[in-house]
Tab-separated table of C-alpha atoms in Angstrom:
chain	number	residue	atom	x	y	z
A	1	UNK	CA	12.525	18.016	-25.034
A	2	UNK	CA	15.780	18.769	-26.716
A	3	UNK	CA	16.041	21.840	-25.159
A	4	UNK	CA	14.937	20.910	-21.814
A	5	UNK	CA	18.055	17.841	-21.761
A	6	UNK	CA	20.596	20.664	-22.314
A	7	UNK	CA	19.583	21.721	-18.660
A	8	UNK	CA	21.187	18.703	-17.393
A	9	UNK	CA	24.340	20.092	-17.253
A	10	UNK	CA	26.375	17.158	-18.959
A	11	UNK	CA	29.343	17.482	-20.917
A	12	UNK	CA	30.545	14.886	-23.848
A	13	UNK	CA	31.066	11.934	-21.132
A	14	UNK	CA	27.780	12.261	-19.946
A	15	UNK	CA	29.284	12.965	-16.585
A	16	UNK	CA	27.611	15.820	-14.100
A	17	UNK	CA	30.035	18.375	-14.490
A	18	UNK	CA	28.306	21.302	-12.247
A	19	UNK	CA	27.128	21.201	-8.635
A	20	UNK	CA	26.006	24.709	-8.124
A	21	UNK	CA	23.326	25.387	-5.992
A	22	UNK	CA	21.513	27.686	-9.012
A	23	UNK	CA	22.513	24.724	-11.700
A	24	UNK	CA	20.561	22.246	-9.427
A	25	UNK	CA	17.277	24.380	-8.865
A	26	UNK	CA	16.974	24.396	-13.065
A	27	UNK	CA	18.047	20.832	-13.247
A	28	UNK	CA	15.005	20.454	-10.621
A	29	UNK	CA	12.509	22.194	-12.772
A	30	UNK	CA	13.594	20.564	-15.821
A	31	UNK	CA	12.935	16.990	-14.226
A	32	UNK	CA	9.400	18.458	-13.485
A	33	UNK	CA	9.194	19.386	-17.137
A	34	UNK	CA	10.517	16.187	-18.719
A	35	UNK	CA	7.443	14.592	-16.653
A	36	UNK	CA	5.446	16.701	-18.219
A	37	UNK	CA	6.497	16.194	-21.579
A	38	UNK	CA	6.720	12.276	-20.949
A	39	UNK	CA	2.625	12.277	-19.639
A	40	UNK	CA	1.092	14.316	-22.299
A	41	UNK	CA	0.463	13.088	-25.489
A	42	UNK	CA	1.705	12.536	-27.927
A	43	UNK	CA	3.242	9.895	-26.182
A	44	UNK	CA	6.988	10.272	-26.962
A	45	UNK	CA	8.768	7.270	-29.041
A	46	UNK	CA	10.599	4.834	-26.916
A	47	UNK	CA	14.228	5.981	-28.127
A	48	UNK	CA	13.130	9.525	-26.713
A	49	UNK	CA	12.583	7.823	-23.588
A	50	UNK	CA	15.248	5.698	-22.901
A	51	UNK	CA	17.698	9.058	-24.162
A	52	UNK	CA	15.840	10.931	-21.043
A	53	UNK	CA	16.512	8.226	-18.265
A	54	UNK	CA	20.566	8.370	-19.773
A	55	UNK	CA	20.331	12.254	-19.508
A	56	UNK	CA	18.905	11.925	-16.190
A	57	UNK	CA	20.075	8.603	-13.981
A	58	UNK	CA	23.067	10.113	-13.076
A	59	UNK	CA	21.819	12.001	-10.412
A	60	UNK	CA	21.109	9.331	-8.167
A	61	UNK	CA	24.937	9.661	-8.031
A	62	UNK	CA	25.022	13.205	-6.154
A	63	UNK	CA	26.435	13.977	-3.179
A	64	UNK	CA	23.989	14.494	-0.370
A	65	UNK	CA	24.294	18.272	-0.224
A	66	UNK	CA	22.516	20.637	-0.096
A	67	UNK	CA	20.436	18.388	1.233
A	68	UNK	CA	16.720	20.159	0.488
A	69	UNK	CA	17.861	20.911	-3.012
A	70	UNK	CA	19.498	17.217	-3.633
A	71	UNK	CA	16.326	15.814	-2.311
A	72	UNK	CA	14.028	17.418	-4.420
A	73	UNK	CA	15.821	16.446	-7.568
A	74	UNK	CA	15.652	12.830	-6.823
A	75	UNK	CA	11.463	13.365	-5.704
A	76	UNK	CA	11.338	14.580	-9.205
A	77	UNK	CA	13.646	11.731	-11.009
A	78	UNK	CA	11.604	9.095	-9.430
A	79	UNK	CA	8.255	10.591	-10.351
A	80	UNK	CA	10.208	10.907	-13.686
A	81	UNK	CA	10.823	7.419	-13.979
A	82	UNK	CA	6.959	6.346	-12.735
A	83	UNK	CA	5.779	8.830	-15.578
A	84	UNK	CA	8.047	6.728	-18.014
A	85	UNK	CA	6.714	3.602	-17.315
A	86	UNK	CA	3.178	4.775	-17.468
A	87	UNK	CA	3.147	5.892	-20.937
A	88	UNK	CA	5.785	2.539	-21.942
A	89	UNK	CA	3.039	0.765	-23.617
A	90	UNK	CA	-0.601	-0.327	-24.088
A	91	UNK	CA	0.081	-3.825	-22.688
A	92	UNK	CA	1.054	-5.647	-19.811
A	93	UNK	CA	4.132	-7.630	-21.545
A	94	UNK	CA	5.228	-3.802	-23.092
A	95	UNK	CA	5.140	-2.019	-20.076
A	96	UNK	CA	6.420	-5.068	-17.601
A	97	UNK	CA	9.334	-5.127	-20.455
A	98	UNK	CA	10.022	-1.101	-19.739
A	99	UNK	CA	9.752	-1.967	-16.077
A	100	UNK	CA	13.089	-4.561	-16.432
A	101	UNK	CA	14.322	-2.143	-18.603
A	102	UNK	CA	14.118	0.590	-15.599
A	103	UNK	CA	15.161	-1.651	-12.756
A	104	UNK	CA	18.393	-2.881	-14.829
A	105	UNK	CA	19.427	0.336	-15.260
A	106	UNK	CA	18.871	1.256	-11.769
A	107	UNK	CA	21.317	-1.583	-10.329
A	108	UNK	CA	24.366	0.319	-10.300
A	109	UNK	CA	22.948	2.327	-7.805
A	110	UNK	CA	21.186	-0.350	-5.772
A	111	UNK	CA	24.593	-2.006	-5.379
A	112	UNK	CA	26.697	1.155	-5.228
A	113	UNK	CA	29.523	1.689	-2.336
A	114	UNK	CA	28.016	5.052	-1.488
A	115	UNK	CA	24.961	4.444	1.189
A	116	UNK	CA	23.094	7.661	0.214
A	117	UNK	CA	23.033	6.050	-3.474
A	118	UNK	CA	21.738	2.588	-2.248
A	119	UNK	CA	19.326	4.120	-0.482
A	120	UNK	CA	18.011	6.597	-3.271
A	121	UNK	CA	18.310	3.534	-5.713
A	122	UNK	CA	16.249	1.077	-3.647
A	123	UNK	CA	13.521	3.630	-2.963
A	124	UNK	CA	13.042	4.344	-6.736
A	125	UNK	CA	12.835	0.433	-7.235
A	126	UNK	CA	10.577	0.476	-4.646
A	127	UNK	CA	8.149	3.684	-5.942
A	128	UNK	CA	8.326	2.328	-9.990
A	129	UNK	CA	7.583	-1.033	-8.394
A	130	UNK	CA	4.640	0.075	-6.424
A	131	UNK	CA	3.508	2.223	-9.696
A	132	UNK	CA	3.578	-0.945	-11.442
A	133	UNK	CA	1.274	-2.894	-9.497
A	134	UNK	CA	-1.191	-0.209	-9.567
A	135	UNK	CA	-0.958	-0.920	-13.420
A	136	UNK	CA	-1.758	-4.565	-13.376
A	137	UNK	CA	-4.406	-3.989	-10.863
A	138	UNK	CA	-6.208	-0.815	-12.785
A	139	UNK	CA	-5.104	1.442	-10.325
A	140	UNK	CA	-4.960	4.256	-12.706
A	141	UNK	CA	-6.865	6.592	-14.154
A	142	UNK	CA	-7.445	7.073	-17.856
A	143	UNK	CA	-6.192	10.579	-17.487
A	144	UNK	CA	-2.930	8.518	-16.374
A	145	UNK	CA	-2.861	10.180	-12.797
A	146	UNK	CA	-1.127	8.206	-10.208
A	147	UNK	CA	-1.856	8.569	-6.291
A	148	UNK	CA	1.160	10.259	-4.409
A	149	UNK	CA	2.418	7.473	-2.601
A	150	UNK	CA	5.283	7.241	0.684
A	151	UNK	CA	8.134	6.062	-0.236
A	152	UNK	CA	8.742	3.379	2.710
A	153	UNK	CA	5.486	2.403	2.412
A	154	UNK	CA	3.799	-0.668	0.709
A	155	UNK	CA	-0.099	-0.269	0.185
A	156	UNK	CA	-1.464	-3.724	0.843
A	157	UNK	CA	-5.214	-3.210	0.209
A	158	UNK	CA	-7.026	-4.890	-1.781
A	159	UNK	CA	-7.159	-9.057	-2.441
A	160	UNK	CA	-4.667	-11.071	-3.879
A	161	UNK	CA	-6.575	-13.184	-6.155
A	162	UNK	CA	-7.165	-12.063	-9.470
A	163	UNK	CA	-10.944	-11.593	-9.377
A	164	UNK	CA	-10.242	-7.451	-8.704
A	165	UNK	CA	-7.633	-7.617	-11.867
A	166	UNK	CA	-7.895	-7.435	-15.280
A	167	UNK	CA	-8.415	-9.853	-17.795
A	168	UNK	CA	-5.037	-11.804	-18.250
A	169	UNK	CA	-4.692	-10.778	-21.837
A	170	UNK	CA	-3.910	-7.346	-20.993
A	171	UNK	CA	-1.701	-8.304	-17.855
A	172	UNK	CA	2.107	-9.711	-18.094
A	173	UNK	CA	3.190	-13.206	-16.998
A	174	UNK	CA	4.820	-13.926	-14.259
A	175	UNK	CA	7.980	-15.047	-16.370
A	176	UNK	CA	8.382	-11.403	-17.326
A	177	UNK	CA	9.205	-10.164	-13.958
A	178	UNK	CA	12.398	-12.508	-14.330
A	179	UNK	CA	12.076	-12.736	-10.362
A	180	UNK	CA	15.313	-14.998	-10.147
A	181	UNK	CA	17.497	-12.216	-11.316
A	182	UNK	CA	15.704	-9.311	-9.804
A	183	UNK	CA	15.070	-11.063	-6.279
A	184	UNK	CA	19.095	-11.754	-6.418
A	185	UNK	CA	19.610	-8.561	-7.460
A	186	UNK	CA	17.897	-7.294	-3.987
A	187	UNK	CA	18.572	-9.855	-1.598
A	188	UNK	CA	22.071	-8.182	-1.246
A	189	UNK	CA	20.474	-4.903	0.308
A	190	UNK	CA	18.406	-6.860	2.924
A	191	UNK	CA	21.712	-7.586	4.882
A	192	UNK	CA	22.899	-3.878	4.412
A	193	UNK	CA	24.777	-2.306	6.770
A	194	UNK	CA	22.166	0.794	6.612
A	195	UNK	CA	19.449	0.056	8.235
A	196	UNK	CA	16.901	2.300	5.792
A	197	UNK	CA	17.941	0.424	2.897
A	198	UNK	CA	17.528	-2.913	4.834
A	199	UNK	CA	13.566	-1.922	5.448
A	200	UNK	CA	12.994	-0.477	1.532
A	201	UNK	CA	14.970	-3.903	0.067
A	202	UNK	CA	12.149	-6.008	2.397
A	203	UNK	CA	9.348	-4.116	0.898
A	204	UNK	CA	11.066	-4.317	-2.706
A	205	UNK	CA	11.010	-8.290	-2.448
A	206	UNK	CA	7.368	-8.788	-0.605
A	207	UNK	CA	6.466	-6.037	-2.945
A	208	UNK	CA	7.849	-8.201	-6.218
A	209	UNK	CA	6.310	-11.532	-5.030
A	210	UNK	CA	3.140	-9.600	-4.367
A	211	UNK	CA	2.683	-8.895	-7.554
A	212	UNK	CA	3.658	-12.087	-9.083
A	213	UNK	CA	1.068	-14.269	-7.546
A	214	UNK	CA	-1.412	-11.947	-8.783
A	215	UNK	CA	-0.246	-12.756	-12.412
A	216	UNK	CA	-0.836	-15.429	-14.532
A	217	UNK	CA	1.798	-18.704	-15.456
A	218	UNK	CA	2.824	-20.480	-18.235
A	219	UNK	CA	1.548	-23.600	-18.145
A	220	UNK	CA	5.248	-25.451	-18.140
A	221	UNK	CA	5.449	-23.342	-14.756
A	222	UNK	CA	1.936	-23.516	-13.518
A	223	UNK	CA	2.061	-26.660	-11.246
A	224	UNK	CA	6.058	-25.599	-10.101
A	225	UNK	CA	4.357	-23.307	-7.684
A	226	UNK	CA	2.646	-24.646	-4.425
A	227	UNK	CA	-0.371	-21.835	-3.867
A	228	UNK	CA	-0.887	-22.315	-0.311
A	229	UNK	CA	2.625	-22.803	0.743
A	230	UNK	CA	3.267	-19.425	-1.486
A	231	UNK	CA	0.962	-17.755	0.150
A	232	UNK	CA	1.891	-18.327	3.848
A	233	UNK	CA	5.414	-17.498	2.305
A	234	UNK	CA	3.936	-14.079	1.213
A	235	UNK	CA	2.516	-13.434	4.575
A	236	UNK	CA	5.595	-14.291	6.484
A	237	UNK	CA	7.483	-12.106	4.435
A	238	UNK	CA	4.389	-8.998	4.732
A	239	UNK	CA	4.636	-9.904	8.513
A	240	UNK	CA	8.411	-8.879	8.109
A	241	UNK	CA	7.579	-5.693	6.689
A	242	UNK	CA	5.054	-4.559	9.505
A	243	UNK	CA	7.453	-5.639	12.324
A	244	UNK	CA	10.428	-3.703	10.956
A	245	UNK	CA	8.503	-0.149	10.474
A	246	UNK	CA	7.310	-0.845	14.154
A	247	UNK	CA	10.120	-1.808	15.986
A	248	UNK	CA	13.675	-2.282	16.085
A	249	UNK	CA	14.437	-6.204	15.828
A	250	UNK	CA	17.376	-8.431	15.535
A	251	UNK	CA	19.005	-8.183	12.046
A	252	UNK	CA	20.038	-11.659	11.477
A	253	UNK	CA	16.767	-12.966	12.650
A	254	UNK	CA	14.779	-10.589	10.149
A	255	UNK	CA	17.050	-11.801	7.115
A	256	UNK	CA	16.916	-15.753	7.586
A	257	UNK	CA	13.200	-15.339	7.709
A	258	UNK	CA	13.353	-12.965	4.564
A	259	UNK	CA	15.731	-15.781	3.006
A	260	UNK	CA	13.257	-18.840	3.933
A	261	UNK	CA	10.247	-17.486	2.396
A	262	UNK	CA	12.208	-16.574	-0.754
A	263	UNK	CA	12.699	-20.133	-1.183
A	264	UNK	CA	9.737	-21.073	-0.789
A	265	UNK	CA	8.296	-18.081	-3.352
A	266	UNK	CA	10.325	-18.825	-5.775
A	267	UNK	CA	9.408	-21.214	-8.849
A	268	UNK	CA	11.893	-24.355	-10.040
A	269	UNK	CA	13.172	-21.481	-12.992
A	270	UNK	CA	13.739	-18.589	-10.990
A	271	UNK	CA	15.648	-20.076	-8.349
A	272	UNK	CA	18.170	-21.807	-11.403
A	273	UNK	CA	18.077	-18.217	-12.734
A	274	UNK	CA	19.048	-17.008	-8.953
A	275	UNK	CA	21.740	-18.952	-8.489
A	276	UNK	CA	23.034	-18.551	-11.876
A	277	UNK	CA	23.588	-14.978	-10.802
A	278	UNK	CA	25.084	-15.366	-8.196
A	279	UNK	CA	28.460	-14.084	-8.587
A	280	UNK	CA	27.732	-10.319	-8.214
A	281	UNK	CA	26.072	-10.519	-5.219
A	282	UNK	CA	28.686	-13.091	-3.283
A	283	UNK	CA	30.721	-10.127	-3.993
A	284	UNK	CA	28.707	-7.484	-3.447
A	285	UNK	CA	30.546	-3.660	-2.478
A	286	UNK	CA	29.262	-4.278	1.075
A	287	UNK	CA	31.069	-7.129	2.754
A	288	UNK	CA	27.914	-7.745	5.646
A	289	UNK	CA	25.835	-7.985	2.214
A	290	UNK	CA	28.205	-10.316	0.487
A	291	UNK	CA	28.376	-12.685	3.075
A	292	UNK	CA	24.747	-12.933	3.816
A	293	UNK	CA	23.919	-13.576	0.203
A	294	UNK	CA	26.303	-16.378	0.501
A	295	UNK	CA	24.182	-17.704	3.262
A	296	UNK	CA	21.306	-17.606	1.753
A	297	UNK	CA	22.592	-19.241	-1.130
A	298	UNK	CA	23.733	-22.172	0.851
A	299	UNK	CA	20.303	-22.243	2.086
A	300	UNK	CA	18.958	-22.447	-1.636
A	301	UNK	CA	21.470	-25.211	-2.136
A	302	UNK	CA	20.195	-27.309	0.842
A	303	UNK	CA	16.699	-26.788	0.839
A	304	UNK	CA	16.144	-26.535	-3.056
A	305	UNK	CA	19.194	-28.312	-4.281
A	306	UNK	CA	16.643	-31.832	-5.278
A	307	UNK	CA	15.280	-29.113	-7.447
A	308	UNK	CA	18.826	-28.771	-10.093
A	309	UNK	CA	19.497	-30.648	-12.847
A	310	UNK	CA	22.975	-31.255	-13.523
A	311	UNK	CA	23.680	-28.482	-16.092
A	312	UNK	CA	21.985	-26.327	-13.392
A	313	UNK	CA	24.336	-27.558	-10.762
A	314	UNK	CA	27.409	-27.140	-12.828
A	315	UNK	CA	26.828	-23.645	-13.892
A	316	UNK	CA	25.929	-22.627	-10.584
A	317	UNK	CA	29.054	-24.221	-8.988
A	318	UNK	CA	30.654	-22.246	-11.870
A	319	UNK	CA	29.162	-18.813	-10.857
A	320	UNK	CA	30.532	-19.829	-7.332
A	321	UNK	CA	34.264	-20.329	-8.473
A	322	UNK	CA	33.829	-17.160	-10.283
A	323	UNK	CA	32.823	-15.552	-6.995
A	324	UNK	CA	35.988	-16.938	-5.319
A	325	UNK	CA	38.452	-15.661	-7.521
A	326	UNK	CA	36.976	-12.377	-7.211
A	327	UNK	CA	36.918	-12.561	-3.269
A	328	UNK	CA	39.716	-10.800	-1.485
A	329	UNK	CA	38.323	-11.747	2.002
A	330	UNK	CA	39.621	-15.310	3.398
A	331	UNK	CA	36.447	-16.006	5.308
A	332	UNK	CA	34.193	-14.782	2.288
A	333	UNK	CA	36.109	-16.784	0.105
A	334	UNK	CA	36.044	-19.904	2.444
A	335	UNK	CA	32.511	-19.870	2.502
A	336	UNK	CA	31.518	-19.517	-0.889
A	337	UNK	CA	33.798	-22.966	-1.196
A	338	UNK	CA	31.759	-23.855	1.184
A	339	UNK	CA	28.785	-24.003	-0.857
A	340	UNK	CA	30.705	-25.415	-3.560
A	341	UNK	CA	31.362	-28.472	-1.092
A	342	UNK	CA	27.456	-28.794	-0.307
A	343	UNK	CA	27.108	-28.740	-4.152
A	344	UNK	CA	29.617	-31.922	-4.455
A	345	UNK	CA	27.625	-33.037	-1.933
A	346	UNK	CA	24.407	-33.307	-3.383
A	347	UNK	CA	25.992	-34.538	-6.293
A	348	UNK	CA	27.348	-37.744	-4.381
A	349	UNK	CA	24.156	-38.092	-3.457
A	350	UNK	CA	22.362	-38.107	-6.667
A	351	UNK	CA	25.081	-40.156	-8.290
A	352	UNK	CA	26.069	-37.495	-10.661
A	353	UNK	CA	29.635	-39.385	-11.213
A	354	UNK	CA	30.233	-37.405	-13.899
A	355	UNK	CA	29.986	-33.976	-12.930
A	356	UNK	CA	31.674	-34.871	-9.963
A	357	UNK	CA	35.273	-35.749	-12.249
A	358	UNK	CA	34.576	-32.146	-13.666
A	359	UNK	CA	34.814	-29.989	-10.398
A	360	UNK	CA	37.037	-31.670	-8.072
A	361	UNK	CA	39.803	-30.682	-9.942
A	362	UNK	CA	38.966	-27.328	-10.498
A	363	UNK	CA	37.928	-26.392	-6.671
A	364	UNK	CA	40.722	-28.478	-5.091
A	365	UNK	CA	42.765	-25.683	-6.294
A	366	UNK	CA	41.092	-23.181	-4.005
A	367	UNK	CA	41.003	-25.438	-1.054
């Protein structure tokens, strides 16, 4: 393995520091043989693993050409990555730990200026999400082979309920997925300006709820989530998907209906973790992304906002101030205020005198 991460071609900063055309064939292979060496056993110690995706990440971050040779290289990191989080662990909680671990690391490019990289970082979410799924619902072999699977595609067979599943000891909760920040973390892309990346940040969010009702609660969250009115969520959202890869539709009209049944789908605790989080995506790299996910957060305020507590409402309105300092845009900054104003809102109307004497100072300043 040591000798195979010297083919990288990185110097001290970790940076790519070579573009040849001959450099990038070898790096290809070497992917193909750090799969290798990732699937077979022994299974290599996590430290090993996590130095490989460092070594290796950064390629998501090429330029587009030569095209065939570029794309081959990214084929092979994202079977890389699946091949990581298939030997991660013996356990749901281990591998749906790895999974995070994966995604996180992943972000930069998900949210990156450069379209080619949003759209090679949202279909590796997509393929390591669809790899996990196939985990939780036995859907590999005990060799550890994986089906080849499209990359704009998301396999609905089989049920939802759990009878086809596991047991729930060997399968992660649904708190582990930490939907609030990874649903935030997504909702960006499905206002893109690229139209690909729109379609793969759908599927990546049906995809994630998908796999989260199959999966058992904790009982503090169990009766937070309304099962029928989740489900008809899910198929709204799965009706979304099959439209888009059909036809070409209006893209305002396809995001408020992505944005609706993501309030609905989410539990009490993911959408306080959501809005917590909400600063990086208000200012997302993409202006037609920023201000959508400022929409839809006004729409989490009005249609969930009964749901906050007061600390909850506080740090949210927080995260929003944050996102207006950061805001160079006038009209992006006036309606993130916006929001803050429907927060003082709700406040009046829950009586929340004190909370009220906190942030009227501090956003009169921006108004």
């Amino acid at each position: 393995m040591e000798y195979v991460l010297t083919l990288m071609g990185r110097d001290q900063s970790d940076d790519l520091v070579d573009f040849s055309i001959e450099l990038l064939q070898t790096q290809t292979v070497a992917l193909s043989a750090c799969t290798t060496l990732v699937s077979i056993e022994p299974r290599l110690p996590m430290e090993t693993r996590n130095r490989v995706m460092k070594a290796t990440l950064g390629f998501f971050a090429l330029p587009t050409e030569p095209s065939n040779i570029v794309e081959s290289l990214i084929t092979n990191l994202i079977i890389l990555l699946g091949a990581i989080l298939l030997t991660s662990g013996e356990d749901g909680r281990s591998r749906a730990e790895q999974l995070l671990h994966i995604l996180r690391q992943l972000d930069p490019y998900v949210s990156a200026s450069a379209e080619h990289q949003r759209r090679r970082g949202c279909v590796a979410v997509h393929e390591v999400l669809v790899k996990f799924r196939n985990l939780c619902s036995g859907g590999f072999g005990a060799s550890g082979s994986y089906p080849t699977l499209s990359l704009k595609h998301i396999d609905q067979g089989g049920p939802r309920g759990s009878s086809s599943l596991p047991s729930a000891f060997v399968l992660p909760n649904r708190d582990s997925l930490s939907l609030g920040e990874r649903i935030m973390a997504y909702l960006p892309r499905c206002a893109d300006t690229d139209d690909e990346v729109r379609k793969v940040a759908i599927q990546i969010i049906a995809l994630f709820f998908n796999i989260s009702l199959s999966l058992p609660k904790q009982k503090t969250s169990a009766n937070d989530i309304d099962l029928e009115s989740s489900y008809g969520a899910l198929s709204s959202l799965e009706d979304i998907v099959s439209i888009i890869r059909r036809a070409s539709v209006d893209q305002i009209e396809v995001f408020h209906r992505v944005v609706s049944s993501v309030c609905i789908l989410l539990s009490k605790d993911e959408l306080v973790v959501l809005l917590h989080s909400c600063t990086l995506a208000a200012c997302d790299k993409v202006k037609q992304s920023a201000d959508g996910s400022i929409q839809a957060i006004i729409v989490f305020i009005i249609r969930r906002g009964k749901d906050l507590r007061e600390a909850d409402v506080l740090r949210t309105t927080q995260s929003l101030l944050s996102s207006a300092i950061a805001l160079t845009d006038k009209h992006s900054r006036q309606e993130v205020l916006n929001a803050v104003s429907i927060i003082i809102f709700l406040c009046l109307s829950f009586s929340i005198l004190i909370f009220i004497s906190r942030i009227i100072p501090t956003s009169s300043y921006y108004l």
